[in-house]
Each structure stands twice: as C-alpha cells, then as structure tokens.
Tab-separated table of C-alpha atoms and ligand atoms in Angstrom:
chain	number	residue	atom	x	y	z
R	1	UNK	CA	-4.217	16.922	1.223
R	2	UNK	CA	-5.186	14.260	-1.283
R	3	UNK	CA	-3.880	10.748	-0.585
R	4	UNK	CA	-4.641	7.400	-2.159
R	5	UNK	CA	-4.049	3.981	-0.666
R	6	UNK	CA	-3.333	1.436	-3.396
R	7	UNK	CA	-3.420	-2.243	-2.511
R	8	UNK	CA	-2.154	-5.021	-4.736
R	9	UNK	CA	-2.999	-8.683	-5.218
R	10	UNK	CA	-4.861	-10.725	-2.629
R	11	UNK	CA	-5.308	-7.772	-0.283
R	12	UNK	CA	-9.021	-7.786	-1.178
R	13	UNK	CA	-9.085	-10.903	1.030
R	14	UNK	CA	-7.848	-9.106	4.142
R	15	UNK	CA	-9.653	-10.467	7.173
R	16	UNK	CA	-10.128	-13.873	5.538
R	17	UNK	CA	-6.623	-14.535	4.233
R	18	UNK	CA	-4.009	-16.032	6.628
R	19	UNK	CA	-5.382	-14.097	9.639
R	20	UNK	CA	-2.360	-15.152	11.724
R	21	UNK	CA	-0.184	-13.074	9.354
R	22	UNK	CA	-2.534	-10.338	8.113
R	23	UNK	CA	-5.077	-10.016	10.946
R	24	UNK	CA	-8.817	-10.548	10.980
R	25	UNK	CA	-10.051	-7.083	9.961
R	26	UNK	CA	-11.188	-6.283	6.447
R	27	UNK	CA	-9.621	-3.339	4.667
R	28	UNK	CA	-13.036	-1.757	4.182
R	29	UNK	CA	-13.523	-1.516	7.973
R	30	UNK	CA	-10.055	-0.035	8.410
R	31	UNK	CA	-10.710	2.494	5.638
R	32	UNK	CA	-13.924	3.713	7.314
R	33	UNK	CA	-11.964	4.197	10.568
R	34	UNK	CA	-9.109	6.023	8.814
R	35	UNK	CA	-11.511	8.418	7.088
R	36	UNK	CA	-13.123	9.237	10.440
R	37	UNK	CA	-9.786	9.675	12.191
R	38	UNK	CA	-8.186	11.870	9.500
R	39	UNK	CA	-11.051	14.093	8.248
R	40	UNK	CA	-8.492	16.697	7.138
R	41	UNK	CA	-7.174	14.228	4.554
R	42	UNK	CA	-8.957	13.485	1.316
R	43	UNK	CA	-8.474	9.714	1.378
R	44	UNK	CA	-9.136	7.369	-1.529
R	45	UNK	CA	-8.722	3.633	-1.844
R	46	UNK	CA	-8.010	1.419	-4.854
R	47	UNK	CA	-7.287	-2.304	-5.022
R	48	UNK	CA	-6.432	-4.521	-7.954
R	49	UNK	CA	-5.070	-8.006	-8.451
R	50	UNK	CA	-3.736	-7.018	-11.872
R	51	UNK	CA	-0.230	-5.590	-12.295
R	52	UNK	CA	-1.066	-3.359	-15.301
R	53	UNK	CA	-4.082	-1.878	-13.520
R	54	UNK	CA	-1.879	-0.905	-10.581
R	55	UNK	CA	0.557	0.763	-13.000
R	56	UNK	CA	-2.328	2.596	-14.741
R	57	UNK	CA	-3.587	3.859	-11.368
R	58	UNK	CA	-0.103	5.115	-10.416
R	59	UNK	CA	0.040	7.028	-13.731
R	60	UNK	CA	-3.452	8.436	-13.174
R	61	UNK	CA	-2.801	9.814	-9.683
R	62	UNK	CA	0.937	10.331	-9.857
R	63	UNK	CA	1.056	13.921	-11.094
R	64	UNK	CA	-1.533	15.692	-8.975
R	65	UNK	CA	-2.178	13.773	-5.754
R	66	UNK	CA	-0.122	14.706	-2.697
R	67	UNK	CA	0.766	11.156	-1.759
R	68	UNK	CA	0.405	7.490	-2.561
R	69	UNK	CA	0.442	4.765	0.087
R	70	UNK	CA	1.297	1.624	-1.832
R	71	UNK	CA	1.107	-1.967	-0.663
R	72	UNK	CA	1.936	-3.743	-3.911
R	73	UNK	CA	1.816	-7.059	-1.995
R	74	UNK	CA	3.542	-9.876	-3.919
R	75	UNK	CA	4.296	-7.552	-6.867
R	76	UNK	CA	6.640	-5.643	-4.550
R	77	UNK	CA	9.068	-8.522	-4.884
R	78	UNK	CA	8.655	-9.208	-8.608
R	79	UNK	CA	7.509	-6.172	-10.568
R	80	UNK	CA	10.082	-4.065	-12.397
R	81	UNK	CA	7.068	-2.372	-14.050
R	82	UNK	CA	5.570	-1.130	-10.780
R	83	UNK	CA	9.037	-0.070	-9.585
R	84	UNK	CA	9.520	1.910	-12.809
R	85	UNK	CA	6.062	3.517	-12.434
R	86	UNK	CA	6.933	4.684	-8.900
R	87	UNK	CA	10.125	6.185	-10.321
R	88	UNK	CA	8.260	7.821	-13.224
R	89	UNK	CA	5.646	9.724	-11.236
R	90	UNK	CA	6.031	12.980	-9.268
R	91	UNK	CA	3.792	12.128	-6.301
R	92	UNK	CA	5.738	10.742	-3.335
R	93	UNK	CA	5.031	7.078	-2.620
R	94	UNK	CA	5.242	5.442	0.801
R	95	UNK	CA	5.662	1.661	0.527
R	96	UNK	CA	3.700	-0.239	3.151
R	97	UNK	CA	3.488	-3.850	4.283
R	98	UNK	CA	1.285	-5.293	6.986
R	99	UNK	CA	3.706	-8.049	7.927
R	100	UNK	CA	7.400	-7.781	8.731
R	101	UNK	CA	8.626	-8.893	5.314
R	102	UNK	CA	12.202	-9.133	6.615
R	103	UNK	CA	11.281	-11.794	9.148
R	104	UNK	CA	9.698	-13.923	6.421
R	105	UNK	CA	10.971	-15.846	3.374
R	106	UNK	CA	14.060	-14.504	1.566
R	107	UNK	CA	12.076	-13.660	-1.575
R	108	UNK	CA	10.091	-11.097	0.457
R	109	UNK	CA	13.286	-9.214	1.381
R	110	UNK	CA	13.618	-7.812	-2.147
R	111	UNK	CA	11.574	-4.728	-3.129
R	112	UNK	CA	11.471	-3.195	-6.600
R	113	UNK	CA	9.710	-0.162	-5.073
R	114	UNK	CA	11.763	0.823	-2.021
R	115	UNK	CA	14.623	2.550	-3.868
R	116	UNK	CA	12.227	5.108	-5.330
R	117	UNK	CA	9.846	5.362	-2.388
R	118	UNK	CA	9.808	8.284	0.023
R	119	UNK	CA	9.984	5.708	2.804
R	120	UNK	CA	8.965	2.194	3.753
R	121	UNK	CA	6.784	1.084	6.686
R	122	UNK	CA	6.342	-2.591	7.463
R	123	UNK	CA	5.519	-4.975	10.275
R	124	UNK	CA	2.939	-2.997	12.260
R	125	UNK	CA	-0.106	-4.894	11.044
R	126	UNK	CA	-2.896	-2.727	9.641
R	127	UNK	CA	-1.461	0.119	11.732
R	128	UNK	CA	1.244	0.372	9.027
R	129	UNK	CA	-1.301	2.217	6.836
R	130	UNK	CA	-2.039	4.747	9.567
R	131	UNK	CA	1.667	5.345	10.160
R	132	UNK	CA	1.992	6.018	6.430
R	133	UNK	CA	-0.821	8.605	6.593
R	134	UNK	CA	0.906	10.248	9.542
R	135	UNK	CA	4.124	10.488	7.532
R	136	UNK	CA	2.306	12.955	5.243
R	137	UNK	CA	1.082	15.182	8.098
A	201	DQA	C1	2.496	-7.977	2.079
A	201	DQA	C2	3.774	-8.810	2.129
A	201	DQA	C3	3.998	-9.480	0.791
A	201	DQA	O1	5.192	-10.263	0.841
A	201	DQA	C4	2.844	-10.403	0.458
A	201	DQA	O2	3.017	-10.987	-0.817
A	201	DQA	C5	1.528	-9.750	0.575
A	201	DQA	C6	1.288	-8.781	1.635
A	201	DQA	C7	2.178	-7.359	3.467
A	201	DQA	O3	1.394	-6.420	3.484
A	201	DQA	O4	2.664	-7.835	4.485
A	201	DQA	O5	0.592	-10.074	-0.157
A	201	DQA	O6	2.701	-6.891	1.181
C-alpha cells in the first residue's frame, strides 16, 4: 500500500517550533520510526511552505497512491484551493493535526479540507500521524 504524508507550512520546524504545542521531536525522526514500524506500507513524505506546491503534489499523487495523510497546517483554515484539490483527486485523504485545533483559537475550527476528507484525526500529538496510517490498514 502506497501512502504519502504531506505537511504544510511551518511543519519543517517541528521540534523547534512552539514545543509546548507541537512537541520536541522533529518530523524526520518520526518518519524513520514510522517506516520501521510499518514496513508493509510504502511510505513517502513531502513538505512545502508553498500553497501551490502542495496542490501540485496532491495532483501528482492523487490518482494512483492508495492514501494521502495531509496536515495542511495553517492552509487548512484558509485555502479553498487545497480544499478543491482534495475534492478533485481520487485518492482518499485523511486530514491530520498534531494539536487539538478545536481547543484553540476560533479561526482554527474551520477546515476547507474536512468535508472532502475520508476522516480527520487531531489532538494526539505526533501520534496523530500513526493513527492516520492505521486507518488505512
Ligand atoms: C496544525 C494546526 C494548525 O492550526 C496550525 O496552523 C499548524 C499546525 C497542527 O498540526 O496542529 O501549523 O495543523
């Protein structure tokens, strides 16, 4: 099964950025662990801070991968374009957030992705990504 984790803006700073909210582990370390733990999955990782690049990646993978795990970060709450891309592709998308976005500011309660996602997982820290992988098993 071929899955890709796509992370949006500022998630390249995981481990350094607001550790009280996002934890102190880098995504690279987590990704190494996930690949070891789920050898039956073909796991890929992509990160961009640029909205159009995230849309291009969704188009690229969205017709032959088995699943996308998408943390669009701040674009979740603002991007009609990423929401439309999720709607346009065939591959099921699981929306993920590290933090509990519903316990935070009101602007984080809105998602342009959720309506067209297979499901949404949020609030479990970096474990949210693993729960998303498990949803494809
Ligand atoms: C986030 C939550 C978003 O509101 C925020 O803009 C992020 C990260 C999360 O994983 O908790 O950058 O998607």
